Coordinates of C-alpha atoms in Angstrom, one line a residue:
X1416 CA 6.8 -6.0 -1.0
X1417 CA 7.8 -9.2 1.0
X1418 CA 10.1 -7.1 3.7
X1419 CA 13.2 -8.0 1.0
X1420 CA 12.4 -11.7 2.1
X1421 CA 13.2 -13.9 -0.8
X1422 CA 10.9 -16.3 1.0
X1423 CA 7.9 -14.3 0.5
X1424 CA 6.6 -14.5 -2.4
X1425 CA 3.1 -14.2 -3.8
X1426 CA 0.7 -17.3 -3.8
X1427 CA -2.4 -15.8 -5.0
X1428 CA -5.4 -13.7 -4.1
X1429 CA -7.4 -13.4 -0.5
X1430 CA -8.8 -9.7 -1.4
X1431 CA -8.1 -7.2 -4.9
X1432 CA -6.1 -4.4 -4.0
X1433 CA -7.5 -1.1 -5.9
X1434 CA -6.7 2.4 -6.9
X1435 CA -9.4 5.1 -5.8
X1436 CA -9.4 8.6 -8.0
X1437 CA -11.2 11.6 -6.5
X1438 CA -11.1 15.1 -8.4
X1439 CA -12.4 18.2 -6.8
X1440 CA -12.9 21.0 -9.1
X1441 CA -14.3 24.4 -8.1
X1442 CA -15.0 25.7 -11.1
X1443 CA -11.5 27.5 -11.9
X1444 CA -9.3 25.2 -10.3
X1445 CA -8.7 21.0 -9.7
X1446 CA -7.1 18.8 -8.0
X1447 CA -6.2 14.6 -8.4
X1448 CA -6.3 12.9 -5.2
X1449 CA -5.6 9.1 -5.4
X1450 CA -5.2 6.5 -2.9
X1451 CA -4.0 2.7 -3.8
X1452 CA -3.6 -0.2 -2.2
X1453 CA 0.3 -0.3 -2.7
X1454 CA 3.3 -0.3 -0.4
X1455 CA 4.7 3.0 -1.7
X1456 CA 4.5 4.8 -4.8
X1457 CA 7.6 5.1 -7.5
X1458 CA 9.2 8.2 -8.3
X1459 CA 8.9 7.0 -11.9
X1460 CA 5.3 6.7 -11.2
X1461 CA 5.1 10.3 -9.7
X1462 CA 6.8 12.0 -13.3
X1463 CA 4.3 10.5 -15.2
X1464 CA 1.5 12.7 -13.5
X1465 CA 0.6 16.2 -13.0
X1466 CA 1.5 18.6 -10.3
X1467 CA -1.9 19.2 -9.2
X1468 CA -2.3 14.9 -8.3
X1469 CA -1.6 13.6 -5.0
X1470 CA -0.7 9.8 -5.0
X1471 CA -1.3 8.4 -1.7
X1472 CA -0.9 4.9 -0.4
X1473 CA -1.9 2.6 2.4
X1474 CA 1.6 0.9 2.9
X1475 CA 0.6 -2.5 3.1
X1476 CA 3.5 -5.4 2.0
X1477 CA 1.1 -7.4 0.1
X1478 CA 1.2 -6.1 -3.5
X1479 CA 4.1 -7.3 -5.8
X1480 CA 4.8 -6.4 -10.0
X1481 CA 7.5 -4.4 -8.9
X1482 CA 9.2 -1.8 -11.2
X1483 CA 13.0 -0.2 -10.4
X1484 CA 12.8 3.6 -10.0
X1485 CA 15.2 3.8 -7.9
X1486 CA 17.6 0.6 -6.6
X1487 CA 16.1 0.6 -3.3
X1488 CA 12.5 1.4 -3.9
X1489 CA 10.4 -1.4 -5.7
X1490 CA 7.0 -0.1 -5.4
X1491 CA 4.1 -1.3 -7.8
X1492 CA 3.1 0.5 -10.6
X1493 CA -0.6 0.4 -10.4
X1494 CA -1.6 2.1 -13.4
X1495 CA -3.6 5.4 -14.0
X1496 CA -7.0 3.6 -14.8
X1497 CA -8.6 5.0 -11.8
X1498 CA -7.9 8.8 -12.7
X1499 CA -8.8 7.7 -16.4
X1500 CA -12.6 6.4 -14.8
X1501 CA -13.0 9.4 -12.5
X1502 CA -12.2 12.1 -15.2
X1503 CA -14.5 10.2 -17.4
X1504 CA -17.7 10.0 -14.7
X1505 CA -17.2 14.0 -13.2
X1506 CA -21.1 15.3 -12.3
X1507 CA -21.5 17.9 -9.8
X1508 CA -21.6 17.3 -6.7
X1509 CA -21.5 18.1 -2.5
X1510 CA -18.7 17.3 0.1
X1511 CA -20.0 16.4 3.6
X1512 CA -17.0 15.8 6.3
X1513 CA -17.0 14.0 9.6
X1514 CA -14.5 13.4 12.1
X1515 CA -14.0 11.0 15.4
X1516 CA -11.8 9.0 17.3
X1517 CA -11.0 5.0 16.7
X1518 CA -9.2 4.1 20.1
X1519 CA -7.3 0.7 20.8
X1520 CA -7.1 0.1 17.2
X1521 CA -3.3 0.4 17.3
X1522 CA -0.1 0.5 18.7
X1523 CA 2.9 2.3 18.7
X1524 CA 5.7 -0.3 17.9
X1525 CA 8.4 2.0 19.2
X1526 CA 7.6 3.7 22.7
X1527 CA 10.7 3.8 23.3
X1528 CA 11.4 6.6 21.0
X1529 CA 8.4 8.2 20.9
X1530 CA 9.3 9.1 25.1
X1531 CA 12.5 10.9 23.9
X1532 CA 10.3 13.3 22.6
X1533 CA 10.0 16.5 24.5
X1534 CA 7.4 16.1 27.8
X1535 CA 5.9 19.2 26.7
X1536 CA 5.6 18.1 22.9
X1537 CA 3.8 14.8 24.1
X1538 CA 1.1 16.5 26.5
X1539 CA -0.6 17.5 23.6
X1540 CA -1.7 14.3 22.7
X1541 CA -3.4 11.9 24.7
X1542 CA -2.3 9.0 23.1
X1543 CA 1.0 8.1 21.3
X1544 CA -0.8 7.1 18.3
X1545 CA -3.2 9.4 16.1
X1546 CA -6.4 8.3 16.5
X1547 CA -8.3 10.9 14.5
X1548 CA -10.7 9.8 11.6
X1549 CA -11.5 12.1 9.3
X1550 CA -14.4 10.9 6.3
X1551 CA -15.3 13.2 3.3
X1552 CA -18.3 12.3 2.2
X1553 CA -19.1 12.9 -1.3
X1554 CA -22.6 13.2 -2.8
X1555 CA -24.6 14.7 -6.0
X1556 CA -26.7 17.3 -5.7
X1557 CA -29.6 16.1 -5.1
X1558 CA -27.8 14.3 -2.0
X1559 CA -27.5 11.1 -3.5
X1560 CA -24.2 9.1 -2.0
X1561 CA -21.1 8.7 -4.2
X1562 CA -19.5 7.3 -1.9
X1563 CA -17.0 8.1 0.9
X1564 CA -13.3 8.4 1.4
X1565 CA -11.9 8.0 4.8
X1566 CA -8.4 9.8 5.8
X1567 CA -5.3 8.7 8.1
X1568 CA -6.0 4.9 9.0
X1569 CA -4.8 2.1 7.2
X1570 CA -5.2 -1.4 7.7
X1571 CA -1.7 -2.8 7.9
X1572 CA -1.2 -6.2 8.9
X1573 CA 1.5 -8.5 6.9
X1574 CA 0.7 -11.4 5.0
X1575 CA 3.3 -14.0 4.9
X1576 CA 4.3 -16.9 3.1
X1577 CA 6.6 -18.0 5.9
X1578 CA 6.4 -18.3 10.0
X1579 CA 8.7 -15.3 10.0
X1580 CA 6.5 -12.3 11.2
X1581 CA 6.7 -11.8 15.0
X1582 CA 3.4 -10.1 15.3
X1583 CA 0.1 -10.8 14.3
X1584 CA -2.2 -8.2 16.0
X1585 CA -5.4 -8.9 17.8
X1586 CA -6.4 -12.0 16.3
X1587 CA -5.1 -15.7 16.4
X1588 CA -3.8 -14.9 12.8
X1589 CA -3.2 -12.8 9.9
X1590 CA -6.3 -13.0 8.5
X1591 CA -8.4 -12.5 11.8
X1592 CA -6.4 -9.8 13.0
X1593 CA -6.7 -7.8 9.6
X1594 CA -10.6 -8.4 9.7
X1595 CA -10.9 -7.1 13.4
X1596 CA -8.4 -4.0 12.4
X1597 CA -10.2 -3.7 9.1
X1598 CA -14.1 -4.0 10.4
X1599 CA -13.2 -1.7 13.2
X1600 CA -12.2 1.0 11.0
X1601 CA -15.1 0.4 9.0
X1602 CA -17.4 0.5 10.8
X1603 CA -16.1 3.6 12.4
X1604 CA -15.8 5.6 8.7
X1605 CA -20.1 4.2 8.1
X1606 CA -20.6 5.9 11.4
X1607 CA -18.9 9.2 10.8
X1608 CA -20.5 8.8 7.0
X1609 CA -24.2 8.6 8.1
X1610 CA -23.6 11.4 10.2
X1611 CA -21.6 14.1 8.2
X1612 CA -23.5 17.5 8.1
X1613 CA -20.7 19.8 7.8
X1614 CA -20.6 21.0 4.2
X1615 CA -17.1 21.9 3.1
X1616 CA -17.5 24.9 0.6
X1617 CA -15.1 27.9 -1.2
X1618 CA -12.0 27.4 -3.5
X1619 CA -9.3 24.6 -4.2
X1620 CA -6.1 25.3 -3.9
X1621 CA -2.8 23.1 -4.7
X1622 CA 0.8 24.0 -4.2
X1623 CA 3.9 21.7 -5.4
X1624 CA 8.0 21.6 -5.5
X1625 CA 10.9 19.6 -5.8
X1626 CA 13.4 19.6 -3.7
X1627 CA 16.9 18.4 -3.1
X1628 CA 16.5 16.8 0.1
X1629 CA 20.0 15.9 0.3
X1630 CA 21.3 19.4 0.5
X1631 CA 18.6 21.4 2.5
X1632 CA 19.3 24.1 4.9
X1633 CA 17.9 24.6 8.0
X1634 CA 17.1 27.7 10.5
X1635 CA 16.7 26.2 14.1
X1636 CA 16.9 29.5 15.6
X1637 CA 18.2 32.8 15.1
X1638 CA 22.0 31.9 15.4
X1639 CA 21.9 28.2 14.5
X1640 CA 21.7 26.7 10.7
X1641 CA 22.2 22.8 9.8
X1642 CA 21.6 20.7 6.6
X1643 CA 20.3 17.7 5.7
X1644 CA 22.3 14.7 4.0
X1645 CA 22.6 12.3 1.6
X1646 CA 20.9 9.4 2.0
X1647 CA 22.1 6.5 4.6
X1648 CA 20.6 3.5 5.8
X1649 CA 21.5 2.6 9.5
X1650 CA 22.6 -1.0 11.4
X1651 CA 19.2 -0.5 13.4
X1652 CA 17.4 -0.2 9.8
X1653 CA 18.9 -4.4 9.3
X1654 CA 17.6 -5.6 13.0
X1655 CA 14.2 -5.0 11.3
X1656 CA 11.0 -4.0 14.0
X1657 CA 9.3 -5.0 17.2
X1658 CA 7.1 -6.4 14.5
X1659 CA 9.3 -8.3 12.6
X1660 CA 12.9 -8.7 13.0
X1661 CA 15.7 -9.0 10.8
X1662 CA 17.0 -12.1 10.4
X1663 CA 21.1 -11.2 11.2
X1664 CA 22.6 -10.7 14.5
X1665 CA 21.6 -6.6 14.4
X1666 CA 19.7 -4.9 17.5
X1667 CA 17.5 -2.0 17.2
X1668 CA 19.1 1.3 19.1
X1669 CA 22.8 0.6 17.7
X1670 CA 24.5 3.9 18.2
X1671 CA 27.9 2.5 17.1
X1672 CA 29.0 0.4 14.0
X1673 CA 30.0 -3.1 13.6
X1674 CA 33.2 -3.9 12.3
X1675 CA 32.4 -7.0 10.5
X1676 CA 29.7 -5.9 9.0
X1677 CA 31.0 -2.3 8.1
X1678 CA 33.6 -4.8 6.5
X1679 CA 31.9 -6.7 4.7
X1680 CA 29.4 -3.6 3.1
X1681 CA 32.2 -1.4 3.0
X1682 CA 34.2 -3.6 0.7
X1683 CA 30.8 -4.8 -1.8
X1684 CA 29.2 -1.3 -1.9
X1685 CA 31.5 1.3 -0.4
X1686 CA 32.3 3.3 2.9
X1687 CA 30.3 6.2 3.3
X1688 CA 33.0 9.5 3.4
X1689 CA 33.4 11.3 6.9
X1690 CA 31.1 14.3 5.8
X1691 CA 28.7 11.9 5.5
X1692 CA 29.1 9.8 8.5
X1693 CA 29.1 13.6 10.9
X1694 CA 26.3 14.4 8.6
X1695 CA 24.3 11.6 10.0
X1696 CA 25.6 11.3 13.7
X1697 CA 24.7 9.3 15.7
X1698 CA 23.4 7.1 13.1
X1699 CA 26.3 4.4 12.5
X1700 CA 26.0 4.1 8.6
X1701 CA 25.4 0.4 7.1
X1702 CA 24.5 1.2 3.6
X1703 CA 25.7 5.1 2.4
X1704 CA 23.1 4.4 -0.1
X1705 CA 23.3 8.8 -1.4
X1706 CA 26.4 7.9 -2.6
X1707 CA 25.8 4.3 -4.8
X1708 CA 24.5 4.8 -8.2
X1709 CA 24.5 1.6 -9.7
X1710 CA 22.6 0.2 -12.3
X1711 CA 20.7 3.5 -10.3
X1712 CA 20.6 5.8 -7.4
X1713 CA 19.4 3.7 -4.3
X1714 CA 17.6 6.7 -3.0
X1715 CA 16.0 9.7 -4.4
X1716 CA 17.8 13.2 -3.8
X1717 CA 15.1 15.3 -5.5
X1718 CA 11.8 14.3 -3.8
X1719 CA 8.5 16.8 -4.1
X1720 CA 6.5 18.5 -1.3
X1721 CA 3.0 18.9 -1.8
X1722 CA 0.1 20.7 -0.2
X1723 CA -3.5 19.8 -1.3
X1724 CA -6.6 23.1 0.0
X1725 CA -10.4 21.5 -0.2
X1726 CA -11.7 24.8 0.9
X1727 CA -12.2 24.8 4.8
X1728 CA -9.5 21.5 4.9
X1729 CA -6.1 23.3 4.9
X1730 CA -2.9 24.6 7.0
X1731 CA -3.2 28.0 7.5
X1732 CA -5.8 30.3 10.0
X1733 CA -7.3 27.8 12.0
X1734 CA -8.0 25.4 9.6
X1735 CA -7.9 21.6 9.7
X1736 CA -4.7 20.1 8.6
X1737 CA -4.7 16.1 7.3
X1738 CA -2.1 14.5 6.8
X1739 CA -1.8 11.7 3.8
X1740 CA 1.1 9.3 4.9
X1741 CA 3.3 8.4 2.1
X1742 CA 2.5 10.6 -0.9
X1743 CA 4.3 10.6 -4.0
X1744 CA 8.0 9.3 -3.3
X1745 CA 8.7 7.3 -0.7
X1746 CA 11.8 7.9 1.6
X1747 CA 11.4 5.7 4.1
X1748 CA 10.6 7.4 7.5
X1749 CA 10.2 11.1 8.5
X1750 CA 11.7 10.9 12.3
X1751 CA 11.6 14.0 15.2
X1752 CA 15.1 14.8 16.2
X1753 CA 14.7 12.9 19.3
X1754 CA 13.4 10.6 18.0
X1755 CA 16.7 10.0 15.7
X1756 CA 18.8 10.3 18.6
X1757 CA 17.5 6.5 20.0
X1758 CA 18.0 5.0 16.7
X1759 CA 15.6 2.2 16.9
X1760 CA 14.7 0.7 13.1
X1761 CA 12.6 3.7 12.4
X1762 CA 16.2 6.6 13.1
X1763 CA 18.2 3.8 11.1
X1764 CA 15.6 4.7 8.1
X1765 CA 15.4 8.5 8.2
X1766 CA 17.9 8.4 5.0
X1767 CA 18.1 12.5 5.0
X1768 CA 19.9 12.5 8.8
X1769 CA 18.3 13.9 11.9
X1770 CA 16.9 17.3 10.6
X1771 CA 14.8 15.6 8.3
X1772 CA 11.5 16.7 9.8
X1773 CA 12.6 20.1 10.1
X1774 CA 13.6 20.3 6.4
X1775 CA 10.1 19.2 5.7
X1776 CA 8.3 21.7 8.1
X1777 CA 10.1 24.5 6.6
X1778 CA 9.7 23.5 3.0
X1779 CA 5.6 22.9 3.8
X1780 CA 5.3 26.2 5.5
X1781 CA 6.8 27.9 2.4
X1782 CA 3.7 26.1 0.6
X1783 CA 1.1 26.8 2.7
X1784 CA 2.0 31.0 2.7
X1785 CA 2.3 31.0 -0.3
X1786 CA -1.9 29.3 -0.5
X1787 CA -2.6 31.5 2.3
X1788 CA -1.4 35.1 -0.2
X1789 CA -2.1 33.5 -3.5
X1790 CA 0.8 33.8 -4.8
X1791 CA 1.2 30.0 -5.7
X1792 CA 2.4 30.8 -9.3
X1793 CA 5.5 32.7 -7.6
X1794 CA 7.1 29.3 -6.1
X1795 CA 9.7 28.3 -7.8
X1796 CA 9.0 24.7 -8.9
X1797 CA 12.4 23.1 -8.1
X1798 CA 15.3 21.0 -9.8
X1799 CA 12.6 18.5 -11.1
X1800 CA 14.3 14.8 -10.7
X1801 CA 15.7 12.8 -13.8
X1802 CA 13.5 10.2 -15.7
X1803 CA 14.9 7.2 -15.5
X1804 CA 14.5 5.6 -19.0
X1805 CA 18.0 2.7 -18.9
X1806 CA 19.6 0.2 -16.6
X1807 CA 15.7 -0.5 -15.5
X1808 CA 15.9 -3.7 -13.2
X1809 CA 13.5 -6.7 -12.9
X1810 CA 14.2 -9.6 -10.6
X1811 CA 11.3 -11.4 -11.8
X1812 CA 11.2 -13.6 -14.6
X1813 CA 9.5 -13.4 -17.8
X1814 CA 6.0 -15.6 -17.8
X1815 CA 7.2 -19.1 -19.7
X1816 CA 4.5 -21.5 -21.5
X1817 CA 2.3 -23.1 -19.9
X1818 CA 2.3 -26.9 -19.3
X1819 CA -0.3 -29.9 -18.1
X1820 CA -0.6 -33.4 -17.3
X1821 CA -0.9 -35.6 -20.0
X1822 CA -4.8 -36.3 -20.9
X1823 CA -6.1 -33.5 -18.7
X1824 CA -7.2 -30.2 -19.8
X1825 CA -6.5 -26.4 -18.2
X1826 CA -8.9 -25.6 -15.6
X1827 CA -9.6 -30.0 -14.9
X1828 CA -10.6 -30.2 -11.3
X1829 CA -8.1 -32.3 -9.4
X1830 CA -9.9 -32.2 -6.0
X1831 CA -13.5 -31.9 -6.0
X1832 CA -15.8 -30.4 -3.3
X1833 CA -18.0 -32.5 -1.3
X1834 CA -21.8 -33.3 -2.1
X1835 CA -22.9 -30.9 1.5
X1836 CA -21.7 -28.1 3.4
X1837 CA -23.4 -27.0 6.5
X1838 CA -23.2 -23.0 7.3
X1839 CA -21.2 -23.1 10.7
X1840 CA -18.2 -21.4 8.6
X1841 CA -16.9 -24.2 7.3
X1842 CA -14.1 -24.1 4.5
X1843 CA -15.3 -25.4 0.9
X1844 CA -12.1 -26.1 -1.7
X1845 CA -11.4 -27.0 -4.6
X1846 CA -8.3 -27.6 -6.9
X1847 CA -7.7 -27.2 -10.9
X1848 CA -4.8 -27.4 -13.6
X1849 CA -4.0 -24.0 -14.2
X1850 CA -1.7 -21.6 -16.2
X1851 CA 0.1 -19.0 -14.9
X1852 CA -1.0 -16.1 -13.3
X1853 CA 1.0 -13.6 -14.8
X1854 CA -0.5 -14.7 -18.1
X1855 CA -3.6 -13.6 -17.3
X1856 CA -6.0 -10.6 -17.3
X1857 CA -5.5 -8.9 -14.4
X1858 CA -9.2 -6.9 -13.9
X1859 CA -10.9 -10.3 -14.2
X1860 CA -11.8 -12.7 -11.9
X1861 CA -10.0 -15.6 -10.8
X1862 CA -13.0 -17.0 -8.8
X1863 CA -16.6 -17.1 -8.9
X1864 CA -18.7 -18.8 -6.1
X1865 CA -22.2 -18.7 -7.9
X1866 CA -25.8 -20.1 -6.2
X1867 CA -28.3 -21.9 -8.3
X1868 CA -31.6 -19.6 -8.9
X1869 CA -34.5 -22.1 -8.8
X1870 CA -36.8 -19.7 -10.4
X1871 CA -35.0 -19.3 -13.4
X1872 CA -32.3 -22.2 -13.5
X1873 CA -29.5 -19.5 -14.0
X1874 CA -26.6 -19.0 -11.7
X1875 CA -26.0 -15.8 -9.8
X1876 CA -22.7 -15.0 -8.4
X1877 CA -22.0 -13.8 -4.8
X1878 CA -18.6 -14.2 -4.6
X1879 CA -15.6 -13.4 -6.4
X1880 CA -11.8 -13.5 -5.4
X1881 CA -12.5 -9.4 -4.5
X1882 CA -14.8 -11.2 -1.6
X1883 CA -13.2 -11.6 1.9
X1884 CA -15.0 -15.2 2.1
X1885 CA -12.8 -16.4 -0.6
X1886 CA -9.2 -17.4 -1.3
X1887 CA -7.2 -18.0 -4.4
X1888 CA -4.2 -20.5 -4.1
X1889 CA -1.4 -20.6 -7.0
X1890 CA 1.2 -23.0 -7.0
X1891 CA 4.3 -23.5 -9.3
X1892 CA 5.0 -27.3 -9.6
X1893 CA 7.8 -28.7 -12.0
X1894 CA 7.9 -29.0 -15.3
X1895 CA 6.3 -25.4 -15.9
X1896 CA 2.6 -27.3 -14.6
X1897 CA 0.9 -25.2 -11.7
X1898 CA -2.2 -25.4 -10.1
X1899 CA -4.5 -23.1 -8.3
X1900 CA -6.7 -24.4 -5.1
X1901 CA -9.8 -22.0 -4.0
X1902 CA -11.2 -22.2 -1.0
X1903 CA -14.6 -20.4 0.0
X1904 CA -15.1 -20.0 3.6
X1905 CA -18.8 -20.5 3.9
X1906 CA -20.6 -18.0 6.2
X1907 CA -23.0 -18.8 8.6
X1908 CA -25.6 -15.9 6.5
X1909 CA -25.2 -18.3 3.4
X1910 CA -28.7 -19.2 2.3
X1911 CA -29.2 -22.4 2.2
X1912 CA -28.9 -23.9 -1.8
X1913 CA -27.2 -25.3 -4.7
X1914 CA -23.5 -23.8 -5.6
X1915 CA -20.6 -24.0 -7.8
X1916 CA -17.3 -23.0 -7.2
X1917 CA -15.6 -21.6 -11.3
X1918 CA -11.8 -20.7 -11.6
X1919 CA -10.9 -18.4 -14.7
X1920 CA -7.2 -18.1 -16.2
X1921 CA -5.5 -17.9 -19.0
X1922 CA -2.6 -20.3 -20.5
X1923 CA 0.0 -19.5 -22.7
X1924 CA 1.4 -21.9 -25.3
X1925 CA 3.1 -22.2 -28.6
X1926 CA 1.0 -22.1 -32.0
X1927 CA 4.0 -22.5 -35.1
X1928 CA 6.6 -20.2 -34.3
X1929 CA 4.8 -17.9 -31.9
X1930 CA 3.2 -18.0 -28.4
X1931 CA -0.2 -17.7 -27.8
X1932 CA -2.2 -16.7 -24.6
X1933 CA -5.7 -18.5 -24.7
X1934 CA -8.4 -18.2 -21.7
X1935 CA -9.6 -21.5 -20.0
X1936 CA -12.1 -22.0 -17.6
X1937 CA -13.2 -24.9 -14.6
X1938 CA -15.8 -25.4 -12.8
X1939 CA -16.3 -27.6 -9.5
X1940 CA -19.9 -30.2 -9.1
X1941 CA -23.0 -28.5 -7.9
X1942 CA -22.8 -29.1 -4.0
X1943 CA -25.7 -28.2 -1.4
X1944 CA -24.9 -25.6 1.4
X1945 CA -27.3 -26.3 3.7
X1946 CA -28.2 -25.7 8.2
X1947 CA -27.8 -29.7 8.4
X1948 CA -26.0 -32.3 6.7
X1949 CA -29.4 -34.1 7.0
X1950 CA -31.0 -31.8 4.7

């Protein structure tokens, strides 16, 4: 998810990413709602699960084992272990909920277009971000805490290999501006959490469809009909964001084509037809991506619409509506029709044309009378979309054997720490031969940072590469040899002691005819953390 960058690539581990399964069952009826640590989630991914499940993510760019749904969507496929865990570990239970606002915790990266909205439209809102919170808090019933899941903010900073992102939020870096983001939101959701009286009782209700989004139509007002399109990709979509720019000579707001460029695409991937290019006025079209098919569709046609009632949180009667961003199949960006008309990066990616929204609102008022009357079972489910079994694409390479220095071993420190580390935050590292990551298990650690019990002589570990202390370097050298560095920013709550620093992998290599994957392990000298280096 390296913002189609073939210069960033993954180099290892600074936190896990996860997938979270909650199921709400009310006795007669469930519902699947899951939220992962992805960038989007596949359309292939979305077939393989029931109607009843909604797969949300938080759109982050740092997760990578891509899969090929669709030619223009690579999202990861992270497995269905989660729902698996959750099914297995149901006990009744409460919901609590909780809501609040987390200001100046964001921006809008495209004011611009958000004042082309309607004045009236944005005096609704005092901000031109949403800054609601909304925690469900769910507990046993004896009121003992599960634990808590917290709705509509996201901690989305990129992570780069590369100098190329323009912004970096709040902090000096990366890393500091996604730990002020992150801790601001969390402490935020531990507020609302502590506090959450509000009991959320009655029936669950879930409502689901396909739909051809390329061919949708519209009722603006009593004399007026208009359809969406197929899908299109516009110049502004190449000139990137305020927050990182494309790397070509495009500009964000390009109303109007280029003729070299058009040149150039038309002639590798096609010329959109003129019902296409009205359809999407005034987008000017760079890649007419609803019309290229090969080795698959670029874009989805038939995309689902999904509504999700936990009793008192739904859409109809003065209820509360949430909104999960990017559920089930991504299609890039969801645009008002004002909005569209500025074509800034965010217009260039509404792929369905400028009545996109309005498509939407219709097909998710549909689904919410039809909660409202019970009469769920009457909706028509929809063309359901094909399940793309040939022609599947990966631009990554198979794992190879693995390969070391003559007279060393896998997992042999090559840099070792130092004998003392005072607690002022300083940065402890260490370096080992290592195999390659892919060739590993992926639940497992690759890190340990362990502290030396005096009592009992055993070592207890307080760090893994899960922890936001720690971070897990891979690097690819030649000859198939690669070594991973760790580094273990100290704290200043450390308590003072004896550590260790342990990297876990696996290497794969060839026994007779066949290769085998063996685990390895390494483990840095005992050093002394300590308030002085004059311990």
């Amino acid at each position: 998810m390296g913002y189609a960058s073939t210069q960033q690539t993954a180099a290892g581990i600074h936190t896990r990413l996860y997938s979270r399964a909650f199921i709400i069952d009310d006795g007669s009826r469930r519902v699947v709602f899951v939220t992962a640590d992805v960038g989007m989630i596949s359309q292939r991914v979305r077939l393989e699960v029931h109607a009843n499940y909604m797969l949300t993510t938080c759109k982050q760019h740092t997760n990578n084992k891509l899969t090929k749904p669709t030619t223009c969507s690579t999202p990861t496929t992270s497995g269905f272990q989660s729902i698996d865990r959750a099914h297995q570990n149901m006990r009744p239970g409460r919901i609590y909920r909780n809501q609040g606002e987390l200001d100046h915790n964001s921006i809008n990266r495209s004011p611009h277009s958000y004042l082309n909205n309607p004045e009236d439209e944005r005096l609704r809102y005092k901000d031109n971000t949403d800054n609601q919170v909304l925690v469900l808090k769910f507990t046993d019933l004896d009121g003992d805490d599960f634990f808590g899941l917290g709705v509509c903010v996201c901690v989305c900073v990129c992570v780069c290999q590369t100098n190329m992102c323009a912004a970096f939020g709040p902090g000096d870096d990366m890393f500091e501006s996604t730990r002020i983001i992150g801790e601001n939101i969390y402490r935020k959701a531990k507020e609302l959490y502590a506090t959450a009286v509000d009991e959320v009782t009655g029936s669950v209700q879930s409502a689901h469809q396909w739909v051809n989004m390329t061919d949708v139509s519209v009722q603006i007002n009593d004399t007026h009909t208009v359809r969406t399109c197929k899908p299109a990709l516009g110049h502004s979509f190449a000139a990137g964001t305020t927050d990182g720019g494309g790397a070509l000579n495009f500009t964000q707001g390009a109303v109007e084509g280029d003729p070299f460029w058009d040149g150039i695409v038309g002639v590798l991937l096609g010329k959109p037809s003129n019902e296409t290019k009205e359809c999407h006025h005034p987008k000017p079209i760079l890649f007419n991506t609803g019309e290229m098919n090969t080795p698959l569709p670029w874009h989805p046609q038939i995309v689902d619409v999904q509504i999700i009632s936990i009793a008192l949180i739904m859409l109809m009667m003065d209820t509360e509506v949430v909104i999960a961003g990017l559920s089930n199949v991504y299609t890039h960006y969801i645009t008002t029709y004002e909005e569209y008309q500025v074509q800034r990066y965010e217009g260039a990616s509404t792929i369905y044309g400028p009545h996109t929204l309005s498509a939407y609102l219709q097909k998710y008022r549909g689904l919410a009378r039809a909660i409202a009357q019970d009469r769920v079972s009457e909706l028509p489910v929809g063309p359901e979309p094909p399940f793309f079994t040939k022609n599947l694409v990966s631009l990554l390479p198979a794992a190879s054997i693995d390969r070391k220095p003559d007279n060393t071993s896998f997992g042999e420190v090559l840099q070792q720490v130092y004998p003392v580390y005072r607690q002022v935050g300083l940065s402890c590292g260490v370096r080992h031969d290592s195999g390659l990551i892919q060739n590993s298990e992926r639940d497992k650690t690759f890190v340990t940072v362990e502290i030396l019990d005096n009592r009992t002589e055993t070592w207890e570990v307080v760090h893994t590469d899960a922890s936001w202390e720690t971070r897990f370097h891979w690097l690819k050298g030649s000859n198939q040899q690669s070594n991973a560095t760790i580094q273990w920013f100290i704290p200043p709550s450390a308590p003072s002691g004896s550590y260790r620093i342990r990297h876990f992998g696996h290497y794969k290599a060839w026994k007779g005819f066949q290769t085998v994957i063996s685990p390895y392990e390494g483990s840095s000298d005992v050093f002394r953390v300590a308030s002085s280096f004059y311990y």
